[in-house]
Coordinates of C-alpha atoms and ligand atoms in Angstrom, one line a residue:
M151 CA 6.4 23.0 -16.1
S152 CA 4.0 21.0 -17.4
G153 CA 0.1 22.8 -17.8
S154 CA -2.7 21.9 -19.3
S155 CA -4.2 24.0 -21.9
N156 CA -7.2 24.6 -19.9
N157 CA -7.8 28.2 -19.0
N158 CA -8.3 28.5 -15.6
D159 CA -11.7 29.4 -14.9
G160 CA -10.9 30.1 -10.9
S161 CA -12.4 26.6 -9.0
A162 CA -8.9 25.2 -9.0
T163 CA -6.6 25.1 -5.7
V164 CA -3.2 26.2 -5.6
Y165 CA -0.6 24.7 -3.6
L166 CA 2.5 26.4 -3.3
G167 CA 5.7 24.7 -1.5
H168 CA 8.9 22.7 -2.7
V169 CA 8.1 20.0 -5.4
I170 CA 9.5 16.5 -5.7
D171 CA 8.4 14.3 -8.2
P172 CA 10.5 11.0 -9.5
V173 CA 9.9 10.9 -13.3
D174 CA 11.4 6.7 -13.0
E175 CA 13.9 5.1 -10.6
G176 CA 16.9 7.5 -10.7
N177 CA 15.3 10.7 -12.2
Y178 CA 13.2 13.6 -10.3
R179 CA 12.0 16.8 -11.0
D180 CA 13.0 19.3 -7.6
I181 CA 10.5 22.8 -8.0
P182 CA 12.1 24.7 -4.7
D183 CA 9.5 27.6 -6.1
G184 CA 6.7 24.9 -6.8
A185 CA 3.1 25.2 -8.1
L186 CA 0.8 22.3 -7.7
V187 CA -2.7 23.5 -9.3
V188 CA -5.7 20.6 -8.5
S189 CA -9.1 21.1 -10.1
K190 CA -12.3 21.0 -8.0
T191 CA -12.7 17.3 -9.3
G192 CA -9.5 16.4 -7.8
K193 CA -7.1 16.3 -10.9
I194 CA -4.2 17.9 -11.2
E195 CA -4.4 21.0 -13.5
A196 CA -0.7 21.8 -13.7
V197 CA 2.9 21.5 -11.7
G198 CA 5.7 23.4 -12.5
K199 CA 7.3 26.9 -10.8
W200 CA 4.9 29.5 -9.2
S201 CA 6.5 32.2 -11.3
D202 CA 5.2 30.2 -14.4
L203 CA 2.4 29.6 -13.3
C204 CA 1.2 32.5 -11.5
K205 CA -0.2 34.6 -14.5
Q206 CA -2.6 32.0 -15.4
Y207 CA -3.4 30.9 -11.5
S208 CA -3.2 34.1 -9.1
T209 CA -6.4 35.3 -10.1
G210 CA -9.9 33.5 -8.6
C211 CA -8.1 30.4 -8.0
E212 CA -8.0 29.5 -3.9
I213 CA -3.9 29.8 -3.1
V214 CA -2.7 27.5 -0.6
D215 CA 0.7 28.3 1.0
C216 CA 2.6 25.3 2.1
G217 CA 5.5 27.6 3.2
R218 CA 9.2 25.5 3.8
K219 CA 7.3 22.0 3.0
L220 CA 7.1 19.8 0.7
I221 CA 4.8 18.4 -2.0
M222 CA 5.3 15.0 -3.2
P223 CA 3.0 11.9 -4.3
G224 CA 1.0 10.2 -2.0
L225 CA 2.7 7.1 -0.7
I226 CA 1.9 3.7 -1.5
D227 CA 1.6 0.4 0.5
M228 CA 1.7 -2.4 -1.6
H229 CA -0.1 -5.3 0.5
I230 CA -1.3 -4.4 4.2
H231 CA -3.8 -6.4 7.1
L232 CA -6.5 -4.3 7.9
P233 CA -7.7 -6.3 10.8
Q234 CA -3.8 -7.0 11.6
V235 CA -3.5 -3.1 12.5
T236 CA -5.0 -4.3 16.4
Q237 CA -1.0 -6.1 16.1
I238 CA 1.2 -4.1 15.0
G239 CA 4.2 -5.0 17.3
K240 CA 3.6 -8.2 18.8
S241 CA 6.6 -10.8 18.0
G242 CA 8.4 -13.3 18.3
D243 CA 7.7 -16.3 16.3
T244 CA 8.6 -17.3 12.6
L245 CA 5.5 -17.0 10.6
L246 CA 3.6 -19.9 10.5
G247 CA 3.4 -20.3 14.9
W248 CA 3.0 -15.8 14.9
L249 CA -0.1 -16.3 12.6
E250 CA -1.4 -19.3 15.3
K251 CA -0.6 -17.4 18.2
Y252 CA -1.6 -13.5 17.2
I253 CA -3.0 -13.0 13.7
F254 CA -6.1 -15.6 13.4
P255 CA -7.8 -14.4 17.1
A256 CA -7.4 -11.3 15.9
E257 CA -9.2 -11.7 12.5
A258 CA -11.8 -14.4 14.0
R259 CA -12.6 -11.0 16.3
F260 CA -14.4 -9.4 13.1
K261 CA -17.9 -11.5 12.9
D262 CA -18.4 -8.8 15.0
L263 CA -19.7 -6.1 13.2
S264 CA -20.0 -3.0 15.0
H265 CA -15.8 -4.3 16.1
A266 CA -15.2 -4.5 12.0
E267 CA -16.1 -1.4 11.6
K268 CA -14.4 0.5 14.7
I269 CA -11.1 -1.3 13.9
A270 CA -11.7 0.0 9.8
A271 CA -12.2 3.2 10.7
W272 CA -9.1 3.3 12.7
F273 CA -6.8 1.6 10.1
F274 CA -8.2 4.2 7.3
D275 CA -7.5 7.3 9.5
E276 CA -3.7 5.5 10.4
L277 CA -2.8 5.1 6.6
A278 CA -4.2 9.2 6.5
C279 CA -1.5 9.9 9.0
N280 CA 1.0 8.1 7.8
G281 CA 1.2 10.0 4.4
T282 CA -0.9 6.8 2.6
T283 CA -2.9 7.5 -0.3
L284 CA -3.3 4.1 -1.2
A285 CA -3.1 0.5 0.2
V286 CA -3.5 -2.8 -1.4
I287 CA -5.2 -4.7 1.6
F288 CA -6.4 -7.8 3.1
T289 CA -9.8 -8.0 5.3
T290 CA -11.0 -11.3 6.7
I291 CA -13.2 -13.8 5.8
H292 CA -16.2 -12.2 7.0
K293 CA -17.9 -10.6 4.1
E294 CA -19.9 -7.7 6.1
A295 CA -16.8 -6.6 8.2
T296 CA -15.3 -6.9 4.5
D297 CA -18.4 -4.3 3.3
A298 CA -17.8 -2.5 5.8
A299 CA -14.6 -1.8 5.6
F300 CA -15.6 -0.1 1.6
R301 CA -18.1 1.8 3.4
I302 CA -15.9 3.2 5.5
A303 CA -13.3 3.6 3.1
A304 CA -15.5 5.5 0.3
Q305 CA -16.8 8.1 3.3
K306 CA -13.1 9.3 4.2
G307 CA -11.9 9.5 1.0
A308 CA -9.7 6.5 1.3
R309 CA -9.1 4.9 -1.9
A310 CA -7.9 1.1 -1.5
I311 CA -7.9 -2.2 -3.6
M312 CA -8.6 -4.1 -1.0
G313 CA -10.7 -7.6 -0.6
K314 CA -12.6 -10.5 1.3
V315 CA -9.7 -13.4 2.6
M316 CA -10.4 -16.4 0.8
M317 CA -9.9 -19.7 3.3
D318 CA -11.2 -23.2 3.1
K319 CA -8.6 -24.9 5.1
N320 CA -5.9 -25.5 7.8
A321 CA -7.1 -22.3 9.7
P322 CA -9.3 -21.9 13.3
G323 CA -12.6 -23.4 12.7
D324 CA -14.1 -20.0 13.1
L325 CA -12.0 -18.7 10.0
I326 CA -12.6 -22.0 7.7
E327 CA -15.4 -21.3 4.9
N328 CA -17.6 -22.5 2.8
T329 CA -15.4 -23.0 -0.7
Q330 CA -18.6 -22.1 -2.4
N331 CA -20.0 -19.3 -0.3
S332 CA -16.2 -18.2 -0.3
L333 CA -16.3 -18.0 -4.6
N334 CA -20.1 -16.5 -4.0
E335 CA -19.7 -13.2 -1.8
S336 CA -16.6 -12.6 -3.0
E337 CA -18.5 -12.1 -6.0
E338 CA -20.7 -10.4 -4.9
L339 CA -18.3 -7.9 -3.2
A340 CA -16.9 -7.3 -6.7
N341 CA -20.0 -6.5 -7.8
K342 CA -20.4 -3.9 -5.7
W343 CA -17.7 -2.3 -4.9
H344 CA -15.2 -2.8 -7.8
G345 CA -14.8 0.6 -9.7
H346 CA -16.6 2.9 -7.1
D347 CA -16.2 6.9 -7.2
G348 CA -14.6 6.5 -10.4
G349 CA -12.4 3.8 -9.6
R350 CA -11.4 5.0 -5.9
L351 CA -11.9 1.8 -5.0
L352 CA -11.0 -1.4 -6.5
Y353 CA -11.4 -5.3 -5.9
A354 CA -8.9 -7.7 -5.1
F355 CA -9.5 -11.4 -5.5
T356 CA -7.9 -12.5 -1.9
P357 CA -7.0 -16.3 -1.4
R358 CA -4.7 -15.6 1.5
F359 CA -1.9 -18.1 0.9
A360 CA -1.6 -22.0 -0.6
V361 CA -1.6 -23.3 2.4
T362 CA -5.1 -22.7 3.3
A363 CA -6.7 -23.2 0.5
T364 CA -8.4 -26.3 -1.7
D365 CA -7.8 -27.0 -4.8
E366 CA -11.3 -26.4 -5.9
L367 CA -11.1 -23.0 -4.2
L368 CA -7.8 -21.8 -6.4
D369 CA -9.2 -22.7 -9.7
Q370 CA -12.5 -21.5 -9.4
C371 CA -10.6 -17.9 -7.7
G372 CA -8.9 -18.2 -10.7
K373 CA -12.1 -18.8 -13.4
L374 CA -13.8 -16.0 -11.0
W375 CA -10.9 -13.3 -11.7
Q376 CA -10.8 -14.3 -15.4
N377 CA -14.5 -13.1 -15.3
N378 CA -14.4 -10.0 -13.7
P379 CA -11.6 -8.1 -15.8
G380 CA -9.8 -5.1 -14.2
T381 CA -10.1 -6.4 -10.3
Y382 CA -7.2 -7.5 -9.0
M383 CA -5.7 -11.0 -7.7
H384 CA -3.8 -10.6 -4.3
T385 CA -2.2 -13.0 -2.5
H386 CA 1.0 -14.2 -0.4
L387 CA 3.5 -16.0 -2.3
S388 CA 7.3 -17.3 -0.7
E389 CA 7.3 -16.1 2.4
S390 CA 8.9 -18.2 4.4
A391 CA 11.2 -20.8 4.3
E392 CA 9.0 -23.4 6.2
E393 CA 5.9 -22.1 4.4
V394 CA 7.5 -23.3 0.6
K395 CA 8.4 -26.7 2.3
K396 CA 5.1 -27.0 3.4
V397 CA 3.3 -25.4 -0.1
A398 CA 6.0 -28.2 -1.8
A399 CA 4.6 -30.8 0.0
M400 CA 0.8 -30.2 -0.3
F401 CA 0.7 -30.0 -4.1
P402 CA 3.3 -31.9 -4.8
Q403 CA 2.2 -32.1 -9.1
S404 CA 3.2 -27.8 -9.0
R405 CA 7.1 -27.2 -10.0
S406 CA 7.2 -24.6 -7.6
Y407 CA 5.4 -22.4 -5.7
L408 CA 4.3 -19.9 -8.2
D409 CA 3.4 -23.0 -10.6
V410 CA 0.7 -23.9 -7.9
Y411 CA -0.8 -20.2 -8.4
D412 CA -0.2 -20.2 -11.9
R413 CA -2.1 -23.3 -12.6
A414 CA -5.2 -22.3 -11.1
G415 CA -5.2 -19.0 -13.4
L416 CA -3.9 -16.7 -10.9
V417 CA -0.9 -15.4 -11.6
G418 CA -1.2 -12.4 -14.9
S419 CA -1.8 -8.9 -15.1
R420 CA -3.0 -7.4 -12.0
S421 CA -2.2 -9.7 -9.5
V422 CA -0.2 -9.4 -6.7
F423 CA 2.1 -11.5 -5.0
A424 CA 3.6 -10.3 -1.4
H425 CA 7.1 -11.2 -0.2
S426 CA 8.4 -13.3 -3.2
I427 CA 11.2 -14.5 -1.5
Y428 CA 12.0 -17.5 -2.3
L429 CA 11.9 -17.5 -6.0
D430 CA 14.1 -19.5 -9.0
E431 CA 14.8 -18.1 -12.6
E432 CA 11.8 -19.9 -14.0
D433 CA 9.7 -18.2 -11.2
L434 CA 11.0 -15.2 -12.9
Q435 CA 10.6 -15.7 -16.5
V436 CA 6.8 -16.5 -15.8
M437 CA 6.1 -13.3 -13.6
H438 CA 7.9 -10.9 -16.2
K439 CA 6.1 -12.9 -19.2
K440 CA 3.0 -13.0 -17.4
N441 CA 3.4 -9.2 -15.8
C442 CA 2.3 -9.2 -12.7
A443 CA 3.4 -7.4 -9.9
L444 CA 5.6 -8.1 -6.5
A445 CA 4.9 -6.4 -3.2
H446 CA 8.2 -6.0 -1.4
C447 CA 7.6 -6.4 1.8
P448 CA 11.3 -5.6 3.7
S449 CA 9.8 -4.5 7.1
S450 CA 8.2 -7.5 7.8
N451 CA 10.8 -9.6 6.1
F452 CA 13.4 -8.3 9.1
F453 CA 10.6 -8.8 11.4
L454 CA 9.6 -11.7 10.8
K455 CA 13.2 -13.2 10.0
S456 CA 11.8 -14.8 7.0
G457 CA 14.2 -14.1 4.1
I458 CA 15.7 -11.0 2.0
F459 CA 13.7 -9.9 -1.0
P460 CA 16.1 -11.2 -4.1
I461 CA 16.0 -7.3 -5.5
D462 CA 18.8 -7.6 -8.2
R463 CA 17.2 -11.0 -9.7
V464 CA 14.3 -9.2 -9.5
K465 CA 15.0 -6.3 -11.2
R466 CA 17.3 -7.9 -13.9
A467 CA 14.4 -10.0 -14.6
G468 CA 12.8 -7.3 -15.8
V469 CA 9.6 -8.0 -13.1
E470 CA 7.5 -4.6 -11.5
F471 CA 7.7 -4.5 -8.3
G472 CA 6.7 -2.3 -5.3
L473 CA 7.0 -1.3 -1.3
A474 CA 4.1 -3.1 1.2
S475 CA 4.1 -2.1 5.4
D476 CA 2.8 -5.7 5.7
V477 CA 1.3 -4.8 8.9
A478 CA 0.9 -6.1 11.6
G479 CA 3.9 -8.8 9.6
G480 CA 5.6 -5.6 9.4
P481 CA 5.9 -3.0 12.2
Q482 CA 4.7 0.4 11.1
M483 CA 2.5 1.6 8.5
S484 CA 4.8 4.6 7.8
M485 CA 6.2 3.6 4.1
F486 CA 9.1 6.1 5.0
G487 CA 10.3 3.3 7.5
V488 CA 9.3 0.6 4.8
M489 CA 11.9 2.2 2.5
K490 CA 14.6 2.1 4.9
D491 CA 14.6 -1.2 5.9
A492 CA 14.6 -1.9 2.4
N493 CA 17.9 -0.5 1.8
F494 CA 19.0 -2.2 5.2
I495 CA 18.1 -5.3 4.6
Q496 CA 20.4 -5.8 1.9
P497 CA 23.7 -7.1 3.0
Q498 CA 25.0 -6.3 -0.1
I499 CA 23.7 -4.3 -1.7
W500 CA 23.0 -0.2 -1.6
I501 CA 19.4 0.6 -3.1
S502 CA 19.7 4.8 -3.6
P503 CA 16.9 6.9 -1.6
R504 CA 16.2 8.0 -5.1
E505 CA 15.2 4.4 -6.1
L506 CA 13.6 3.6 -2.4
F507 CA 11.1 6.7 -2.3
Y508 CA 10.2 5.8 -6.2
R509 CA 9.2 2.0 -5.1
A510 CA 6.9 3.7 -2.7
T511 CA 5.0 6.0 -5.3
R512 CA 5.6 5.7 -8.7
G513 CA 7.1 2.0 -9.0
S514 CA 3.8 0.7 -7.3
A515 CA 1.8 2.7 -9.3
R516 CA 3.4 1.2 -12.0
A517 CA 3.4 -2.1 -10.8
L518 CA -0.6 -2.4 -10.2
K519 CA -1.1 -0.6 -13.9
L520 CA -2.0 2.6 -12.4
E521 CA 0.8 4.8 -13.7
D522 CA -1.4 6.6 -15.6
Q523 CA -3.2 7.7 -13.2
L524 CA -1.6 7.8 -9.8
G525 CA 2.5 7.7 -7.7
S526 CA 3.6 11.2 -9.4
L527 CA 2.6 14.9 -9.8
E528 CA 1.9 15.0 -13.5
A529 CA -1.2 16.9 -15.0
G530 CA -3.9 15.0 -15.7
K531 CA -3.2 11.9 -13.1
E532 CA -5.2 12.0 -9.6
A533 CA -4.4 15.0 -7.2
D534 CA -2.9 11.8 -4.4
F535 CA -0.2 14.3 -2.6
I536 CA 1.8 14.5 0.5
I537 CA 2.8 17.5 2.6
V538 CA 5.9 16.6 4.2
D539 CA 7.9 18.8 6.6
P540 CA 11.1 17.2 7.4
T541 CA 11.7 19.5 10.4
L542 CA 8.6 17.9 12.0
K543 CA 11.3 15.3 12.7
N544 CA 14.4 16.6 15.5
A545 CA 17.6 15.4 14.4
C546 CA 16.9 17.3 10.5
P547 CA 18.4 20.5 9.8
K548 CA 16.4 23.2 9.8
D549 CA 17.5 24.2 6.2
I550 CA 17.3 20.7 4.6
L551 CA 15.2 21.8 1.5
E552 CA 18.2 24.4 0.2
H553 CA 20.2 20.8 -0.4
E554 CA 20.6 18.6 -2.9
T555 CA 17.6 16.1 -4.3
D556 CA 19.2 13.7 -2.5
E557 CA 19.9 14.6 0.5
I558 CA 16.8 15.7 0.7
L559 CA 15.7 12.4 -0.2
S560 CA 18.0 10.2 2.1
T561 CA 17.2 12.5 4.6
I562 CA 13.2 11.4 4.7
V563 CA 14.2 7.8 4.1
F564 CA 16.3 7.6 7.1
I565 CA 14.6 10.0 9.3
G566 CA 11.2 10.0 8.0
D567 CA 8.1 8.2 9.5
D568 CA 4.5 10.2 10.3
R569 CA 5.6 13.1 12.3
M570 CA 7.0 14.3 8.9
I571 CA 3.6 14.4 7.6
D572 CA 2.0 17.4 7.5
S573 CA -1.5 17.0 5.8
T574 CA -2.6 14.0 3.0
Y575 CA -4.5 14.6 0.1
I576 CA -6.2 11.7 -2.1
R577 CA -8.4 13.1 -5.3
G578 CA -7.8 16.7 -3.8
R579 CA -9.8 16.2 -0.9
Q580 CA -8.0 16.8 2.8
V581 CA -8.1 13.0 4.2
F582 CA -5.1 14.2 7.3
K583 CA -3.9 17.5 8.9
R584 CA -1.7 17.9 11.6
Q585 CA -2.7 20.3 13.8
D586 CA -0.7 21.0 16.8
V587 CA 2.7 23.1 16.1
N588 CA 4.3 21.0 18.4
G589 CA 4.0 17.9 16.2
K590 CA 1.2 15.7 17.6
A591 CA -1.0 14.4 15.1
T592 CA -5.1 15.3 15.5
K593 CA -6.6 12.3 17.2
P594 CA -8.9 10.9 15.2
Q595 CA -12.2 11.0 17.6
E596 CA -12.3 6.7 16.7
E597 CA -9.2 6.0 18.7
T598 CA -10.3 6.7 22.4
E599 CA -13.0 3.7 22.0
L600 CA -10.6 2.0 19.5
H601 CA -7.3 1.9 22.4
K602 CA -9.7 0.6 24.8
V603 CA -10.2 -1.9 22.2
R604 CA -6.7 -2.7 22.3
G605 CA -6.2 -1.9 26.1
G606 CA -8.9 -4.9 26.2
K607 CA -6.8 -7.4 24.3
K608 CA -4.6 -7.3 26.7
Ligands
ZN888 ZN1 0.7 -10.2 4.4

């Protein structure tokens, strides 16, 4: 049991259920008669056996009995594209061709603010119903659309690290920015939103990737990032062989793809590199030394046939990494599906369910330098958690919660998806609740409208 010394003042809410919580990639706390005590400010006040905590918290507190369900930390998606939620499931090409065919046209539509607002509302509802309580997000090049995305995230209670895409070459005309405007607008958005609501929203400077950036943009972005301490830098790195070849031809003076970013001052603590498949030992050493984070996107790597993340070499080098959906490069938002794919994509290596769940929770928080606030259920951390009912999914044994920790984790990792999520809480606020006992999710109001949007694209 871990509990603060604060006396119960009657303002907390106690959630009763089966607590499973990662301590590290191999160790878990598994408390079948568990209790999670959440303060009115959305912080975790105590976690432990209800039999130990009930004396202190049974009087005056609101008690929410979740029944035979799991209480787990919220899922973290380390790399995802907001505008691409409309393009999920569209494939049939390699990275660069797919960008041209589906992604750039979808992103160009974000010039229209009302379209951008609708999609952003849909996107944050989708995250919530998938149990994702923090996402690291690319928007588009559009300042107003990005501002709207922050505004909607703020209203809905979402937690995000997000930034406007920066792109000043090698894209369709309507997606190419003036370099200075791109920098200015990014800085304005960072000034406005970074640290909003006690750090629930954070800013990431977001150059798309080396292919769509001039030297000037990368260099100036590096300076801007360094001048805004606490912000993030989020980009793609070494996703496909074709892309790596292209970057080598474009930047002959750089030793490697990572070196392009390093020379621009974009590699450091709070830089997040999505994919990072084709890395040599020197790259890994630089990443370890500079304490940056990798976002491993297995479902996307499967879907676009990009390659296999060198998980054993990354771990040996001591580089911090977590998992990411990379929607719509990945065809699903569910981090359970992403965990499963992280195992499946490795032809030789078995990754345990313990490690997979850790990588989508505490491991990601750690890589993002947020482990002191997020990623697990401990007193003093933010109350970002999910209530999971594995039995909502067909094929799950009804007595699954009587099984060993490994079997419970294995079940949710290998057969889990959004249908297992009963409810999602961010900083103690409920952002999703499943209402239909037959397993149908609550449909966000905006969705009817949005289906029209999606239909119109056919
Ligand atoms: Zn991506």
